[in-house]
PDB file of C-alpha atoms in Angstrom:
ATOM      1  CA  GLU A   4     167.557 125.084  45.730  1.00 84.00           C
ATOM      2  CA  ILE A   5     164.304 125.987  43.752  1.00 91.00           C
ATOM      3  CA  VAL A   6     162.680 129.265  44.577  1.00 96.00           C
ATOM      4  CA  LEU A   7     158.957 129.943  43.769  1.00 97.00           C
ATOM      5  CA  THR A   8     157.770 133.449  43.170  1.00 98.00           C
ATOM      6  CA  GLN A   9     154.186 133.945  43.135  1.00 98.00           C
ATOM      7  CA  SER A  10     152.330 136.986  41.650  1.00 96.00           C
ATOM      8  CA  PRO A  11     150.689 139.107  42.222  1.00 97.00           C
ATOM      9  CA  GLY A  12     150.877 139.300  45.875  1.00 97.00           C
ATOM     10  CA  THR A  13     147.267 140.417  46.290  1.00 98.00           C
ATOM     11  CA  LEU A  14     144.487 140.115  43.691  1.00 98.00           C
ATOM     12  CA  SER A  15     141.362 142.191  44.125  1.00 97.00           C
ATOM     13  CA  LEU A  16     138.386 140.781  42.424  1.00 97.00           C
ATOM     14  CA  SER A  17     134.514 140.528  42.609  1.00 97.00           C
ATOM     15  CA  PRO A  18     132.532 137.326  42.857  1.00 97.00           C
ATOM     16  CA  GLY A  19     131.947 135.903  39.296  1.00 97.00           C
ATOM     17  CA  GLU A  20     135.089 137.213  38.008  1.00 97.00           C
ATOM     18  CA  ARG A  21     138.031 134.943  36.822  1.00 98.00           C
ATOM     19  CA  ALA A  22     141.112 134.827  38.933  1.00 98.00           C
ATOM     20  CA  THR A  23     144.583 134.151  37.177  1.00 98.00           C
ATOM     21  CA  LEU A  24     147.448 133.333  39.646  1.00 98.00           C
ATOM     22  CA  SER A  25     151.108 132.871  38.568  1.00 98.00           C
ATOM     23  CA  CYS A  26     153.892 130.783  39.980  1.00 98.00           C
ATOM     24  CA  ARG A  27     157.358 131.180  38.581  1.00 97.00           C
ATOM     25  CA  ALA A  28     160.201 128.945  39.330  1.00 96.00           C
ATOM     26  CA  SER A  29     163.980 129.721  39.578  1.00 96.00           C
ATOM     27  CA  GLN A  30     164.659 126.710  37.575  1.00 94.00           C
ATOM     28  CA  SER A  31     162.692 124.139  35.711  1.00 93.00           C
ATOM     29  CA  VAL A  32     160.277 122.101  37.757  1.00 91.00           C
ATOM     30  CA  SER A  33     158.910 118.788  36.678  1.00 87.00           C
ATOM     31  CA  SER A  34     155.193 119.285  36.026  1.00 82.00           C
ATOM     32  CA  SER A  35     154.523 116.058  37.955  1.00 87.00           C
ATOM     33  CA  TYR A  36     155.749 117.658  41.246  1.00 94.00           C
ATOM     34  CA  LEU A  37     153.936 121.207  41.235  1.00 96.00           C
ATOM     35  CA  ALA A  38     150.862 121.669  43.757  1.00 97.00           C
ATOM     36  CA  TRP A  39     148.519 124.351  44.599  1.00 98.00           C
ATOM     37  CA  TYR A  40     146.914 124.847  47.922  1.00 98.00           C
ATOM     38  CA  GLN A  41     144.217 127.097  49.384  1.00 98.00           C
ATOM     39  CA  GLN A  42     144.329 128.428  52.941  1.00 98.00           C
ATOM     40  CA  LYS A  43     141.425 130.441  54.664  1.00 98.00           C
ATOM     41  CA  PRO A  44     142.030 132.272  58.099  1.00 96.00           C
ATOM     42  CA  GLY A  45     142.314 130.080  61.002  1.00 96.00           C
ATOM     43  CA  GLN A  46     142.410 126.773  58.828  1.00 98.00           C
ATOM     44  CA  ALA A  47     145.084 124.462  57.608  1.00 98.00           C
ATOM     45  CA  PRO A  48     146.072 124.493  53.997  1.00 98.00           C
ATOM     46  CA  ARG A  49     143.911 122.361  51.667  1.00 98.00           C
ATOM     47  CA  LEU A  50     145.421 120.665  48.467  1.00 98.00           C
ATOM     48  CA  LEU A  51     143.649 122.036  45.267  1.00 98.00           C
ATOM     49  CA  ILE A  52     146.041 120.853  42.310  1.00 98.00           C
ATOM     50  CA  TYR A  53     148.672 118.232  42.030  1.00 97.00           C
ATOM     51  CA  GLY A  54     150.913 117.392  39.179  1.00 95.00           C
ATOM     52  CA  ALA A  55     150.519 120.884  37.942  1.00 96.00           C
ATOM     53  CA  SER A  56     147.008 120.256  36.531  1.00 97.00           C
ATOM     54  CA  SER A  57     145.043 117.508  38.351  1.00 97.00           C
ATOM     55  CA  ARG A  58     142.195 118.364  40.775  1.00 98.00           C
ATOM     56  CA  ALA A  59     142.474 116.825  44.313  1.00 97.00           C
ATOM     57  CA  THR A  60     139.473 115.015  45.503  1.00 96.00           C
ATOM     58  CA  GLY A  61     136.430 117.066  45.813  1.00 96.00           C
ATOM     59  CA  ILE A  62     137.821 120.192  44.261  1.00 98.00           C
ATOM     60  CA  PRO A  63     135.284 122.067  41.886  1.00 97.00           C
ATOM     61  CA  ASP A  64     136.088 122.154  38.314  1.00 97.00           C
ATOM     62  CA  ARG A  65     136.193 126.075  38.434  1.00 98.00           C
ATOM     63  CA  PHE A  66     139.678 125.504  39.741  1.00 98.00           C
ATOM     64  CA  SER A  67     142.290 124.672  37.086  1.00 98.00           C
ATOM     65  CA  GLY A  68     146.073 124.348  36.933  1.00 97.00           C
ATOM     66  CA  SER A  69     148.324 124.621  33.846  1.00 97.00           C
ATOM     67  CA  GLY A  70     151.899 125.214  33.002  1.00 96.00           C
ATOM     68  CA  SER A  71     155.359 123.751  32.562  1.00 94.00           C
ATOM     69  CA  GLY A  72     158.985 124.331  32.991  1.00 94.00           C
ATOM     70  CA  THR A  73     159.280 127.502  34.995  1.00 95.00           C
ATOM     71  CA  ASP A  74     155.752 129.013  34.652  1.00 97.00           C
ATOM     72  CA  PHE A  75     152.742 127.648  36.164  1.00 97.00           C
ATOM     73  CA  THR A  76     149.155 129.143  36.619  1.00 98.00           C
ATOM     74  CA  LEU A  77     146.179 128.545  38.787  1.00 98.00           C
ATOM     75  CA  THR A  78     142.883 129.798  37.317  1.00 98.00           C
ATOM     76  CA  ILE A  79     139.747 130.114  39.150  1.00 98.00           C
ATOM     77  CA  SER A  80     136.997 130.548  36.329  1.00 97.00           C
ATOM     78  CA  ARG A  81     134.326 132.201  38.355  1.00 97.00           C
ATOM     79  CA  LEU A  82     134.901 133.392  41.836  1.00 97.00           C
ATOM     80  CA  GLU A  83     132.578 131.975  44.456  1.00 97.00           C
ATOM     81  CA  PRO A  84     132.431 133.877  47.932  1.00 96.00           C
ATOM     82  CA  GLU A  85     134.167 130.901  49.569  1.00 97.00           C
ATOM     83  CA  ASP A  86     137.179 131.179  47.078  1.00 98.00           C
ATOM     84  CA  PHE A  87     138.447 134.479  48.739  1.00 97.00           C
ATOM     85  CA  ALA A  88     141.716 133.175  50.498  1.00 98.00           C
ATOM     86  CA  VAL A  89     145.377 132.776  50.212  1.00 98.00           C
ATOM     87  CA  TYR A  90     146.813 130.505  47.487  1.00 98.00           C
ATOM     88  CA  TYR A  91     150.191 128.813  47.580  1.00 98.00           C
ATOM     89  CA  CYS A  92     152.206 126.940  44.932  1.00 98.00           C
ATOM     90  CA  GLN A  93     154.570 124.282  46.020  1.00 97.00           C
ATOM     91  CA  GLN A  94     157.182 122.124  44.329  1.00 96.00           C
ATOM     92  CA  TYR A  95     157.915 118.712  45.927  1.00 92.00           C
ATOM     93  CA  GLY A  96     160.096 115.808  45.669  1.00 87.00           C
ATOM     94  CA  SER A  97     160.422 112.322  47.108  1.00 83.00           C
ATOM     95  CA  SER A  98     164.014 111.285  47.240  1.00 84.00           C
ATOM     96  CA  PRO A  99     164.682 112.760  49.790  1.00 87.00           C
ATOM     97  CA  PRO A 100     161.176 114.081  50.814  1.00 89.00           C
ATOM     98  CA  ARG A 101     161.376 117.729  50.268  1.00 90.00           C
ATOM     99  CA  ALA A 102     159.156 120.791  49.380  1.00 93.00           C
ATOM    100  CA  THR A 103     159.392 124.354  48.569  1.00 95.00           C
ATOM    101  CA  PHE A 104     156.396 126.822  48.837  1.00 98.00           C
ATOM    102  CA  GLY A 105     155.869 129.988  46.961  1.00 98.00           C
ATOM    103  CA  GLY A 106     155.120 133.226  49.017  1.00 98.00           C
ATOM    104  CA  GLY A 107     151.371 133.117  48.410  1.00 98.00           C
ATOM    105  CA  THR A 108     148.770 135.225  46.539  1.00 98.00           C
ATOM    106  CA  LYS A 109     145.867 136.710  48.437  1.00 98.00           C
ATOM    107  CA  VAL A 110     142.711 136.804  46.599  1.00 98.00           C
ATOM    108  CA  GLU A 111     140.503 139.444  48.215  1.00 97.00           C
ATOM    109  CA  ILE A 112     136.937 140.925  47.630  1.00 93.00           C
ATOM    110  CA  LYS A 113     137.098 144.147  45.590  1.00 92.00           C
TER     111      LYS A 113
ATOM    112  CA  GLU B   3     138.292 109.552  57.597  1.00 96.00           C
ATOM    113  CA  VAL B   4     142.005 110.702  57.627  1.00 97.00           C
ATOM    114  CA  GLN B   5     142.895 112.540  60.750  1.00 98.00           C
ATOM    115  CA  LEU B   6     146.191 114.128  61.828  1.00 98.00           C
ATOM    116  CA  VAL B   7     146.284 115.432  65.396  1.00 98.00           C
ATOM    117  CA  GLU B   8     149.511 117.430  66.372  1.00 98.00           C
ATOM    118  CA  SER B   9     150.578 117.995  69.962  1.00 98.00           C
ATOM    119  CA  GLY B  10     153.527 119.030  72.085  1.00 98.00           C
ATOM    120  CA  GLY B  11     153.572 122.701  71.400  1.00 97.00           C
ATOM    121  CA  GLY B  12     154.025 125.304  73.906  1.00 98.00           C
ATOM    122  CA  LEU B  13     155.992 128.264  75.127  1.00 98.00           C
ATOM    123  CA  VAL B  14     159.747 127.563  75.509  1.00 98.00           C
ATOM    124  CA  GLN B  15     162.782 129.543  76.090  1.00 98.00           C
ATOM    125  CA  PRO B  16     165.445 130.254  73.443  1.00 98.00           C
ATOM    126  CA  GLY B  17     167.914 127.443  73.288  1.00 98.00           C
ATOM    127  CA  ARG B  18     165.800 124.846  74.958  1.00 98.00           C
ATOM    128  CA  SER B  19     164.199 121.716  73.374  1.00 98.00           C
ATOM    129  CA  LEU B  20     160.719 120.674  72.434  1.00 98.00           C
ATOM    130  CA  ARG B  21     159.253 117.573  70.767  1.00 98.00           C
ATOM    131  CA  LEU B  22     156.220 117.625  68.681  1.00 98.00           C
ATOM    132  CA  SER B  23     153.923 114.594  67.945  1.00 98.00           C
ATOM    133  CA  CYS B  24     151.493 113.877  65.196  1.00 98.00           C
ATOM    134  CA  ALA B  25     148.909 111.076  65.741  1.00 98.00           C
ATOM    135  CA  ALA B  26     147.539 109.530  62.402  1.00 98.00           C
ATOM    136  CA  SER B  27     144.454 107.715  61.808  1.00 98.00           C
ATOM    137  CA  GLY B  28     142.102 106.747  59.053  1.00 98.00           C
ATOM    138  CA  PHE B  29     144.734 105.530  56.549  1.00 97.00           C
ATOM    139  CA  THR B  30     147.525 102.973  56.409  1.00 98.00           C
ATOM    140  CA  PHE B  31     150.237 105.123  57.924  1.00 98.00           C
ATOM    141  CA  ASP B  32     153.300 103.172  56.859  1.00 95.00           C
ATOM    142  CA  ASP B  33     152.402 103.516  53.101  1.00 97.00           C
ATOM    143  CA  TYR B  34     152.980 107.313  53.090  1.00 96.00           C
ATOM    144  CA  ALA B  35     155.777 109.772  53.420  1.00 96.00           C
ATOM    145  CA  MET B  36     154.888 112.488  56.073  1.00 97.00           C
ATOM    146  CA  HIS B  37     156.071 116.007  56.344  1.00 98.00           C
ATOM    147  CA  TRP B  38     156.170 119.003  58.810  1.00 98.00           C
ATOM    148  CA  VAL B  39     155.295 122.363  57.659  1.00 98.00           C
ATOM    149  CA  ARG B  40     155.249 125.497  59.710  1.00 98.00           C
ATOM    150  CA  GLN B  41     153.720 128.889  59.458  1.00 98.00           C
ATOM    151  CA  ALA B  42     155.080 132.053  61.376  1.00 98.00           C
ATOM    152  CA  PRO B  43     152.248 134.321  62.754  1.00 97.00           C
ATOM    153  CA  GLY B  44     150.922 136.361  59.759  1.00 96.00           C
ATOM    154  CA  LYS B  45     153.459 134.843  57.303  1.00 98.00           C
ATOM    155  CA  GLY B  46     153.378 132.105  54.573  1.00 98.00           C
ATOM    156  CA  LEU B  47     154.118 128.313  54.558  1.00 98.00           C
ATOM    157  CA  GLU B  48     157.408 127.017  55.121  1.00 98.00           C
ATOM    158  CA  TRP B  49     158.421 123.513  54.705  1.00 97.00           C
ATOM    159  CA  VAL B  50     160.356 121.996  57.545  1.00 98.00           C
ATOM    160  CA  SER B  51     161.087 118.305  57.196  1.00 97.00           C
ATOM    161  CA  GLY B  52     159.922 115.201  55.378  1.00 97.00           C
ATOM    162  CA  ILE B  53     160.359 111.470  55.973  1.00 97.00           C
ATOM    163  CA  SER B  54     159.701 108.511  53.720  1.00 96.00           C
ATOM    164  CA  TRP B  55     157.480 105.534  54.694  1.00 96.00           C
ATOM    165  CA  ASN B  56     160.125 103.401  56.079  1.00 96.00           C
ATOM    166  CA  SER B  57     162.428 106.417  57.572  1.00 96.00           C
ATOM    167  CA  GLY B  58     164.944 105.459  54.814  1.00 95.00           C
ATOM    168  CA  SER B  59     164.910 108.827  53.301  1.00 95.00           C
ATOM    169  CA  ILE B  60     164.681 112.176  55.217  1.00 96.00           C
ATOM    170  CA  GLY B  61     165.010 115.760  54.275  1.00 96.00           C
ATOM    171  CA  TYR B  62     165.379 119.168  56.185  1.00 96.00           C
ATOM    172  CA  ALA B  63     165.012 122.654  55.367  1.00 96.00           C
ATOM    173  CA  ASP B  64     168.375 124.577  55.640  1.00 96.00           C
ATOM    174  CA  SER B  65     166.987 126.763  58.462  1.00 97.00           C
ATOM    175  CA  VAL B  66     166.528 123.720  60.591  1.00 98.00           C
ATOM    176  CA  LYS B  67     169.237 121.257  59.550  1.00 97.00           C
ATOM    177  CA  GLY B  68     171.271 120.247  62.333  1.00 97.00           C
ATOM    178  CA  ARG B  69     168.796 121.408  65.008  1.00 98.00           C
ATOM    179  CA  PHE B  70     165.654 119.419  64.170  1.00 98.00           C
ATOM    180  CA  THR B  71     165.160 115.773  63.927  1.00 98.00           C
ATOM    181  CA  ILE B  72     162.120 114.058  62.191  1.00 98.00           C
ATOM    182  CA  SER B  73     161.194 110.481  63.044  1.00 98.00           C
ATOM    183  CA  ARG B  74     158.248 108.212  62.950  1.00 98.00           C
ATOM    184  CA  ASP B  75     156.871 105.062  64.690  1.00 98.00           C
ATOM    185  CA  ASN B  76     154.823 103.081  62.091  1.00 98.00           C
ATOM    186  CA  ALA B  77     153.704 100.661  64.915  1.00 98.00           C
ATOM    187  CA  LYS B  78     152.152 103.662  66.805  1.00 98.00           C
ATOM    188  CA  ASN B  79     150.862 105.409  63.616  1.00 98.00           C
ATOM    189  CA  SER B  80     152.882 108.451  64.831  1.00 98.00           C
ATOM    190  CA  LEU B  81     155.181 111.218  63.527  1.00 98.00           C
ATOM    191  CA  TYR B  82     157.604 113.237  65.593  1.00 98.00           C
ATOM    192  CA  LEU B  83     159.746 116.197  65.381  1.00 98.00           C
ATOM    193  CA  GLN B  84     162.540 116.828  67.862  1.00 98.00           C
ATOM    194  CA  MET B  85     163.461 120.446  68.033  1.00 98.00           C
ATOM    195  CA  ASN B  86     166.610 121.659  69.588  1.00 98.00           C
ATOM    196  CA  SER B  87     168.456 124.749  70.209  1.00 98.00           C
ATOM    197  CA  LEU B  88     165.248 126.686  69.524  1.00 98.00           C
ATOM    198  CA  ARG B  89     165.339 130.214  68.319  1.00 98.00           C
ATOM    199  CA  ALA B  90     162.885 133.031  68.309  1.00 98.00           C
ATOM    200  CA  GLU B  91     162.378 132.628  64.638  1.00 98.00           C
ATOM    201  CA  ASP B  92     161.192 129.097  64.924  1.00 98.00           C
ATOM    202  CA  THR B  93     157.985 130.519  66.571  1.00 98.00           C
ATOM    203  CA  ALA B  94     155.182 129.330  64.353  1.00 98.00           C
ATOM    204  CA  LEU B  95     152.219 126.930  63.918  1.00 98.00           C
ATOM    205  CA  TYR B  96     153.582 123.580  63.141  1.00 98.00           C
ATOM    206  CA  TYR B  97     151.490 121.311  60.915  1.00 98.00           C
ATOM    207  CA  CYS B  98     151.930 117.694  60.029  1.00 98.00           C
ATOM    208  CA  ALA B  99     150.912 116.589  56.596  1.00 98.00           C
ATOM    209  CA  LYS B 100     150.459 113.138  54.851  1.00 97.00           C
ATOM    210  CA  ALA B 101     152.228 113.093  51.476  1.00 95.00           C
ATOM    211  CA  ARG B 102     150.807 111.341  48.375  1.00 91.00           C
ATOM    212  CA  GLY B 103     153.539 113.302  46.380  1.00 90.00           C
ATOM    213  CA  ALA B 104     151.703 116.517  47.182  1.00 95.00           C
ATOM    214  CA  LEU B 105     150.406 117.130  50.853  1.00 97.00           C
ATOM    215  CA  ASP B 106     146.841 115.750  50.693  1.00 96.00           C
ATOM    216  CA  TYR B 107     145.842 115.856  54.256  1.00 98.00           C
ATOM    217  CA  TRP B 108     146.950 118.321  56.955  1.00 98.00           C
ATOM    218  CA  GLY B 109     146.419 118.542  60.676  1.00 98.00           C
ATOM    219  CA  GLN B 110     145.272 121.670  62.449  1.00 98.00           C
ATOM    220  CA  GLY B 111     148.595 122.476  63.949  1.00 98.00           C
ATOM    221  CA  THR B 112     150.373 122.999  67.115  1.00 98.00           C
ATOM    222  CA  LEU B 113     151.678 126.269  68.235  1.00 98.00           C
ATOM    223  CA  VAL B 114     155.210 126.780  69.305  1.00 98.00           C
ATOM    224  CA  THR B 115     156.375 129.984  70.781  1.00 98.00           C
ATOM    225  CA  VAL B 116     160.096 130.625  71.471  1.00 98.00           C
ATOM    226  CA  SER B 117     160.480 133.348  73.941  1.00 97.00           C
ATOM    227  CA  SER B 118     162.254 134.357  77.078  1.00 96.00           C
TER     228      SER B 118
END
C-alpha cells in the first residue's frame, strides 16, 4: 500500500506570498494518478489538480502542480485570502477503484 | 449541475449496522465510478471504498474490509454503503464522491456517530 507523506504540516504565510506544498510517496506513483484537493472549514474537499499537473475546471492559474515518481509539489504562486485552507494530495487507481490520501498541509495566515 | 446528496447517518451503538445512501443527479451516473471517503472529527481524509460504473470492480480500505459493503443502483442513480459491526473509530463525516479518475465532485457528507 502506498503511503503519502505531506510536508510541512502547517505553512504560515501572508497574502501575496508563494506557497510550496510537498507530497512524497512511499513508492513510485504514476503521474497520471496524483491529485490535489483544497478543503475549507465546514466544506467538502474541492479538486484542484489531477494527473499531477492538470488544473480542474474553474481552478485559477495561480495553482500549479508538478512532480513525478515519488515527489510531487503543489504551488500557489500568490496567496489570496480565500486560499488559506487545508490541502491534501491523493493517489488513485481504477482497477479496483482505490485511493490514498496524504495527511494534509494547513496553509494559515501569518 | 452535478449534485450528490448523502443520507442515512446518525447515532448508532457499537456493533450495530447502518446504511448510507447517496443520491446523484446532473450527470450520467452509470458512466462513472463512485467512492466513499470519510473524515473523523478534526482529522484528515480517509478513503473508504470505491465501485466501478458497472459494479464489476470494487475496492475497500483495510480498515473496513469485511465489515462494509459498497453497492450502486444505476437505475436509481444511487450509491450505497452498508456498514456492519460498527466501531467507535468509524465515527466520521462520510462523503460520497464522483470519480473521473480523481474525485471531481463531492457531496456535503452525512455524519455517523458510533457511541453507546
